[in-house]
PDB file of C-alpha atoms in Angstrom:
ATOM      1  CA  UNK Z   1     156.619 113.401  88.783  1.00  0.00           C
ATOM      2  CA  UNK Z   2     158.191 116.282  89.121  1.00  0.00           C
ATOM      3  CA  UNK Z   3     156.583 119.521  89.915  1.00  0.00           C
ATOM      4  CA  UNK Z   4     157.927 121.989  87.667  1.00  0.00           C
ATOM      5  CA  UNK Z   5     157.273 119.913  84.808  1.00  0.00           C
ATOM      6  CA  UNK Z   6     153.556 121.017  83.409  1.00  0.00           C
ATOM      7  CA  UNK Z   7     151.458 118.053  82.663  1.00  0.00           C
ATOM      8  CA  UNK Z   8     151.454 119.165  78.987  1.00  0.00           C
ATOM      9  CA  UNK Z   9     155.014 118.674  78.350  1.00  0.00           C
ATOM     10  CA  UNK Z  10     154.920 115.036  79.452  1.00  0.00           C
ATOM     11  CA  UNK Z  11     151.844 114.458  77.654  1.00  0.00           C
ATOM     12  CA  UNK Z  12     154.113 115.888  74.895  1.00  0.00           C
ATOM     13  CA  UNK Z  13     157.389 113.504  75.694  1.00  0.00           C
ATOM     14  CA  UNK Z  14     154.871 110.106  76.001  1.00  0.00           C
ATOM     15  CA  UNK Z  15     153.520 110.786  72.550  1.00  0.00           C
ATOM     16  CA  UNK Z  16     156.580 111.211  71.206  1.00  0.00           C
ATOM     17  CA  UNK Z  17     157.815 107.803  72.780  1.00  0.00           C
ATOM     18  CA  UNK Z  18     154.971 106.571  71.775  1.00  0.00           C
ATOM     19  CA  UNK Z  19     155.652 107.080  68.246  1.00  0.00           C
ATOM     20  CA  UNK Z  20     159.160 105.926  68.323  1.00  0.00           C
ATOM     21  CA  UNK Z  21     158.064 102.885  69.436  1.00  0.00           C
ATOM     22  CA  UNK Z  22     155.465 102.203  66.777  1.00  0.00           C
ATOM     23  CA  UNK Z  23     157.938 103.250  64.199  1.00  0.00           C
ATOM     24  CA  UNK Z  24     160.748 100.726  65.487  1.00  0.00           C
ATOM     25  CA  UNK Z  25     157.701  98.006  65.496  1.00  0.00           C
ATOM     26  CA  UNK Z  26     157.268  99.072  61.862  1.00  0.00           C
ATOM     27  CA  UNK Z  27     160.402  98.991  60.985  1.00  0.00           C
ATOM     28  CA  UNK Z  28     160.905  95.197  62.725  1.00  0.00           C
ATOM     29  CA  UNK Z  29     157.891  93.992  60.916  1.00  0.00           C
ATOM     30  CA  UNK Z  30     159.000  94.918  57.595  1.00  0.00           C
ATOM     31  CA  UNK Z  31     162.246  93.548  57.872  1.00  0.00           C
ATOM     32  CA  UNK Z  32     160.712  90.198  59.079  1.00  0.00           C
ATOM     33  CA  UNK Z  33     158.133  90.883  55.884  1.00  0.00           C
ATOM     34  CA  UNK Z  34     160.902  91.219  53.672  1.00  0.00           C
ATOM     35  CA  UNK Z  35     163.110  88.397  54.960  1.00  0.00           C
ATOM     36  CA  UNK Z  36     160.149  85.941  54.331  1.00  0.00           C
ATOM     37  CA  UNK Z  37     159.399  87.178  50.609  1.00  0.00           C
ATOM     38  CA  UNK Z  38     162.898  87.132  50.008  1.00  0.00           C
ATOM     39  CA  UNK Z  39     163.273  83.332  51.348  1.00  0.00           C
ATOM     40  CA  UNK Z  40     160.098  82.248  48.991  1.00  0.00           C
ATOM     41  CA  UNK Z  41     161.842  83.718  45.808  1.00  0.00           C
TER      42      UNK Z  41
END
């Protein structure tokens, strides 16, 4: 880590990865979702 980086502002980048992450997981498990209601129709 480097030093003139204050610990806030990474706190602040790793939540925001964070949340990109769950929102691609969403995104993967509704398309999976879909694909399987769609095939059952």
């Amino acid at each position: 880590m480097s030093p003139c980086l204050p610990s806030s502002q990474i706190s602040e980048k790793m939540a925001s990865l964070f949340m990109n992450l769950k929102y691609f997981l969403h995104l993967k498990i509704y398309r999976i979702l879909a694909l399987e209601i769609y095939s059952k129709i």
